[in-house]
């Protein structure tokens, strides 16, 4: 796995369809994106539940600050290839489907 970490915001949907955004460091393994969300977290729960996530590449650091301070009502658009949303202010985004789950007590590995 490439050791370089890309800081992005990962958007997921809860089981009742509510968007959730969380800053995450992700890595690439070939063409796959590897997510390692901590346990417990809404992001992990939502990915395991829906099998999908959207990775947003941002320059607007207010979104990251908002995730930390509780402001999370950022405008979104529908994702095109997976059930989910992307952040409207994203410079680019990648729509991901979960391929497998390597469970871990604290930090499961989720290649997508
Ligand atoms: C800059 C930044 C990078 C982060 N990177 C990760 C990460 O790689 N993995 C992770 O589980 N949480 C990371 N976090 C914390 C999560 O974004 C989040 O706050 C926490 O996991 C709670 O997740 P939840 O909102 O999905 O419940 C990061 C937070 C910040 C501010």
Short mmCIF file of N, CA, C and O in Angstrom, two decimals, residues 3-71:
data_model
loop_
_atom_site.label_atom_id
_atom_site.label_comp_id
_atom_site.label_asym_id
_atom_site.label_seq_id
_atom_site.Cartn_x
_atom_site.Cartn_y
_atom_site.Cartn_z
N UNK A 3 2.16 4.65 1.08
CA UNK A 3 2.11 5.24 2.41
C UNK A 3 1.64 6.69 2.42
O UNK A 3 1.43 7.26 3.47
N UNK A 4 1.54 7.27 1.20
CA UNK A 4 1.10 8.67 1.16
C UNK A 4 -0.37 8.76 1.57
O UNK A 4 -1.21 7.99 1.09
N UNK A 5 -0.64 9.72 2.46
CA UNK A 5 -2.02 9.89 2.94
C UNK A 5 -2.60 11.15 2.33
O UNK A 5 -1.97 12.21 2.35
N UNK A 6 -3.81 11.03 1.78
CA UNK A 6 -4.53 12.18 1.23
C UNK A 6 -5.65 12.56 2.19
O UNK A 6 -6.47 11.70 2.53
N UNK A 7 -5.64 13.80 2.63
CA UNK A 7 -6.70 14.25 3.54
C UNK A 7 -7.90 14.68 2.70
O UNK A 7 -7.80 15.59 1.88
N UNK A 8 -9.02 14.02 2.91
CA UNK A 8 -10.24 14.29 2.14
C UNK A 8 -11.42 14.36 3.11
O UNK A 8 -11.26 14.14 4.32
N UNK A 9 -12.59 14.67 2.57
CA UNK A 9 -13.82 14.55 3.37
C UNK A 9 -14.64 13.43 2.74
O UNK A 9 -14.89 13.44 1.53
N UNK A 10 -15.01 12.45 3.56
CA UNK A 10 -15.78 11.31 3.07
C UNK A 10 -17.25 11.51 3.42
O UNK A 10 -17.60 11.74 4.58
N UNK A 11 -18.09 11.46 2.38
CA UNK A 11 -19.54 11.59 2.58
C UNK A 11 -20.18 10.21 2.52
O UNK A 11 -19.91 9.43 1.60
N UNK A 12 -21.04 9.93 3.50
CA UNK A 12 -21.77 8.66 3.53
C UNK A 12 -23.23 8.96 3.82
O UNK A 12 -23.58 10.09 4.20
N UNK A 13 -24.06 7.95 3.67
CA UNK A 13 -25.48 8.09 4.01
C UNK A 13 -25.81 7.16 5.16
O UNK A 13 -25.42 5.99 5.16
N UNK A 14 -26.58 7.69 6.12
CA UNK A 14 -27.06 6.83 7.21
C UNK A 14 -28.18 5.94 6.68
O UNK A 14 -28.67 6.15 5.56
N UNK A 15 -28.60 4.97 7.48
CA UNK A 15 -29.63 4.04 7.01
C UNK A 15 -30.94 4.76 6.72
O UNK A 15 -31.74 4.29 5.91
N UNK A 16 -31.16 5.94 7.34
CA UNK A 16 -32.38 6.69 7.01
C UNK A 16 -32.11 7.81 5.99
O UNK A 16 -32.90 8.74 5.83
N UNK A 17 -30.97 7.70 5.30
CA UNK A 17 -30.71 8.59 4.16
C UNK A 17 -30.13 9.94 4.49
O UNK A 17 -30.05 10.81 3.62
N UNK A 18 -29.70 10.14 5.74
CA UNK A 18 -29.10 11.43 6.11
C UNK A 18 -27.62 11.46 5.71
O UNK A 18 -26.86 10.55 6.05
N UNK A 19 -27.20 12.53 5.00
CA UNK A 19 -25.78 12.64 4.65
C UNK A 19 -24.91 12.88 5.89
O UNK A 19 -25.34 13.57 6.82
N UNK A 20 -23.75 12.29 5.87
CA UNK A 20 -22.78 12.49 6.94
C UNK A 20 -21.43 12.76 6.30
O UNK A 20 -21.04 12.06 5.36
N UNK A 21 -20.72 13.77 6.78
CA UNK A 21 -19.42 14.13 6.21
C UNK A 21 -18.36 14.04 7.32
O UNK A 21 -18.58 14.54 8.42
N UNK A 22 -17.22 13.45 7.01
CA UNK A 22 -16.14 13.35 8.01
C UNK A 22 -14.78 13.46 7.32
O UNK A 22 -14.56 12.83 6.28
N UNK A 23 -13.88 14.28 7.90
CA UNK A 23 -12.51 14.32 7.36
C UNK A 23 -11.83 12.99 7.62
O UNK A 23 -11.92 12.45 8.72
N UNK A 24 -11.17 12.48 6.62
CA UNK A 24 -10.48 11.19 6.76
C UNK A 24 -9.18 11.23 5.97
O UNK A 24 -9.13 11.85 4.91
N UNK A 25 -8.16 10.55 6.47
CA UNK A 25 -6.94 10.36 5.69
C UNK A 25 -7.11 9.05 4.91
O UNK A 25 -7.41 8.02 5.51
N UNK A 26 -6.94 9.09 3.58
CA UNK A 26 -7.09 7.85 2.80
C UNK A 26 -5.80 7.56 2.05
O UNK A 26 -4.99 8.45 1.82
N UNK A 27 -5.63 6.29 1.69
CA UNK A 27 -4.45 5.88 0.93
C UNK A 27 -4.89 5.16 -0.34
O UNK A 27 -6.01 4.64 -0.39
N UNK A 28 -3.99 5.11 -1.29
CA UNK A 28 -4.26 4.37 -2.52
C UNK A 28 -3.49 3.06 -2.52
O UNK A 28 -2.35 2.99 -2.05
N UNK A 29 -4.16 2.03 -3.05
CA UNK A 29 -3.52 0.73 -3.26
C UNK A 29 -3.80 0.38 -4.71
O UNK A 29 -4.90 -0.11 -5.02
N UNK A 30 -2.89 0.72 -5.62
CA UNK A 30 -3.21 0.64 -7.04
C UNK A 30 -4.33 1.62 -7.33
O UNK A 30 -4.27 2.78 -6.95
N UNK A 31 -5.39 1.13 -7.99
CA UNK A 31 -6.53 1.99 -8.30
C UNK A 31 -7.54 2.04 -7.15
O UNK A 31 -8.51 2.79 -7.20
N UNK A 32 -7.31 1.20 -6.13
CA UNK A 32 -8.27 1.17 -5.03
C UNK A 32 -7.97 2.25 -4.00
O UNK A 32 -6.80 2.61 -3.77
N UNK A 33 -9.02 2.76 -3.39
CA UNK A 33 -8.88 3.71 -2.29
C UNK A 33 -9.08 2.93 -1.00
O UNK A 33 -10.04 2.16 -0.88
N UNK A 34 -8.18 3.09 -0.04
CA UNK A 34 -8.30 2.35 1.21
C UNK A 34 -8.69 3.31 2.33
O UNK A 34 -7.98 4.27 2.62
N UNK A 35 -9.86 3.04 2.90
CA UNK A 35 -10.37 3.84 4.01
C UNK A 35 -10.13 3.07 5.31
O UNK A 35 -10.29 1.85 5.34
N UNK A 36 -9.76 3.79 6.36
CA UNK A 36 -9.56 3.13 7.65
C UNK A 36 -10.24 3.93 8.76
O UNK A 36 -9.58 4.49 9.64
N UNK A 37 -11.57 3.99 8.72
CA UNK A 37 -12.27 4.77 9.75
C UNK A 37 -12.19 4.09 11.12
O UNK A 37 -12.24 2.86 11.20
N UNK A 38 -12.07 4.89 12.16
CA UNK A 38 -11.97 4.33 13.50
C UNK A 38 -13.30 3.75 13.95
O UNK A 38 -14.37 4.16 13.49
N UNK A 39 -13.22 2.79 14.87
CA UNK A 39 -14.39 2.23 15.55
C UNK A 39 -14.53 2.93 16.89
O UNK A 39 -13.50 3.02 17.59
N UNK A 40 -15.68 3.35 17.36
CA UNK A 40 -16.90 3.40 16.57
C UNK A 40 -16.97 4.73 15.85
O UNK A 40 -16.45 5.73 16.34
N UNK A 41 -17.57 4.77 14.69
CA UNK A 41 -17.81 6.05 14.02
C UNK A 41 -19.00 5.90 13.08
O UNK A 41 -19.28 4.81 12.59
N UNK A 42 -19.70 7.01 12.86
CA UNK A 42 -20.85 6.99 11.95
C UNK A 42 -20.38 6.63 10.55
O UNK A 42 -21.08 5.93 9.81
N UNK A 43 -19.19 7.12 10.18
CA UNK A 43 -18.68 6.84 8.84
C UNK A 43 -18.52 5.33 8.63
O UNK A 43 -18.98 4.79 7.63
N UNK A 44 -17.92 4.65 9.59
CA UNK A 44 -17.74 3.20 9.48
C UNK A 44 -19.10 2.51 9.40
O UNK A 44 -19.33 1.66 8.52
N UNK A 45 -20.00 2.88 10.30
CA UNK A 45 -21.33 2.27 10.32
C UNK A 45 -22.04 2.45 8.97
O UNK A 45 -22.59 1.50 8.41
N UNK A 46 -21.98 3.67 8.45
CA UNK A 46 -22.68 3.96 7.20
C UNK A 46 -22.08 3.20 6.02
O UNK A 46 -22.80 2.72 5.15
N UNK A 47 -20.74 3.08 5.99
CA UNK A 47 -20.10 2.36 4.88
C UNK A 47 -20.44 0.87 4.94
O UNK A 47 -20.77 0.25 3.94
N UNK A 48 -20.41 0.30 6.14
CA UNK A 48 -20.72 -1.12 6.27
C UNK A 48 -22.18 -1.37 5.92
O UNK A 48 -22.54 -2.39 5.33
N UNK A 49 -23.03 -0.41 6.26
CA UNK A 49 -24.47 -0.55 6.03
C UNK A 49 -24.81 -0.38 4.53
O UNK A 49 -25.55 -1.18 3.96
N UNK A 50 -24.26 0.67 3.91
CA UNK A 50 -24.66 0.99 2.53
C UNK A 50 -23.71 0.40 1.49
O UNK A 50 -24.07 0.25 0.33
N UNK A 51 -22.47 0.11 1.91
CA UNK A 51 -21.47 -0.38 0.96
C UNK A 51 -20.93 0.70 0.05
O UNK A 51 -20.25 0.40 -0.93
N UNK A 52 -21.20 1.97 0.36
CA UNK A 52 -20.79 3.06 -0.53
C UNK A 52 -20.24 4.24 0.27
O UNK A 52 -20.55 4.41 1.45
N UNK A 53 -19.45 5.05 -0.43
CA UNK A 53 -18.96 6.30 0.15
C UNK A 53 -18.53 7.20 -1.00
O UNK A 53 -18.27 6.71 -2.11
N UNK A 54 -18.48 8.48 -0.74
CA UNK A 54 -17.99 9.43 -1.73
C UNK A 54 -16.83 10.20 -1.11
O UNK A 54 -16.95 10.75 0.00
N UNK A 55 -15.71 10.18 -1.83
CA UNK A 55 -14.51 10.88 -1.37
C UNK A 55 -14.51 12.27 -2.03
O UNK A 55 -14.61 12.37 -3.25
N UNK A 56 -14.44 13.33 -1.21
CA UNK A 56 -14.44 14.71 -1.73
C UNK A 56 -13.06 15.33 -1.54
O UNK A 56 -12.53 15.32 -0.42
N UNK A 57 -12.51 15.87 -2.62
CA UNK A 57 -11.25 16.61 -2.53
C UNK A 57 -11.61 18.09 -2.43
O UNK A 57 -12.33 18.61 -3.29
N UNK A 58 -11.13 18.74 -1.36
CA UNK A 58 -11.57 20.10 -1.06
C UNK A 58 -10.42 21.08 -0.92
O UNK A 58 -9.33 20.70 -0.48
N UNK A 59 -10.70 22.33 -1.26
CA UNK A 59 -9.79 23.42 -0.87
C UNK A 59 -10.43 24.25 0.23
O UNK A 59 -9.76 24.99 0.93
N UNK A 60 -11.75 24.12 0.40
CA UNK A 60 -12.49 24.93 1.37
C UNK A 60 -12.36 24.30 2.75
O UNK A 60 -13.10 23.37 3.10
N UNK A 61 -11.43 24.81 3.54
CA UNK A 61 -11.15 24.19 4.84
C UNK A 61 -12.26 24.46 5.85
O UNK A 61 -12.27 23.86 6.92
N UNK A 62 -13.22 25.34 5.50
CA UNK A 62 -14.35 25.56 6.42
C UNK A 62 -15.15 24.29 6.61
O UNK A 62 -15.73 24.07 7.66
N UNK A 63 -15.18 23.46 5.57
CA UNK A 63 -15.95 22.21 5.69
C UNK A 63 -15.30 21.31 6.74
O UNK A 63 -15.98 20.72 7.59
N UNK A 64 -13.97 21.22 6.70
CA UNK A 64 -13.26 20.38 7.68
C UNK A 64 -13.45 20.96 9.08
O UNK A 64 -13.76 20.23 10.03
N UNK A 65 -13.32 22.28 9.20
CA UNK A 65 -13.55 22.92 10.50
C UNK A 65 -14.98 22.67 10.96
O UNK A 65 -15.24 22.38 12.14
N UNK A 66 -15.93 22.74 10.01
CA UNK A 66 -17.33 22.51 10.35
C UNK A 66 -17.59 21.09 10.83
O UNK A 66 -18.38 20.88 11.75
N UNK A 67 -16.90 20.11 10.23
CA UNK A 67 -17.06 18.72 10.67
C UNK A 67 -16.63 18.58 12.13
O UNK A 67 -17.21 17.83 12.92
N UNK A 68 -15.59 19.34 12.50
CA UNK A 68 -15.06 19.25 13.87
C UNK A 68 -15.97 20.02 14.84
O UNK A 68 -16.19 19.60 15.97
N UNK A 69 -16.53 21.15 14.38
CA UNK A 69 -17.29 22.01 15.30
C UNK A 69 -18.80 21.76 15.24
O UNK A 69 -19.57 22.41 15.94
N UNK A 70 -19.22 20.83 14.37
CA UNK A 70 -20.64 20.47 14.36
C UNK A 70 -21.45 21.14 13.26
O UNK A 70 -22.65 20.89 13.14
N UNK A 71 -20.83 21.98 12.45
CA UNK A 71 -21.57 22.52 11.31
C UNK A 71 -21.43 21.54 10.14
O UNK A 71 -20.33 21.30 9.65
#
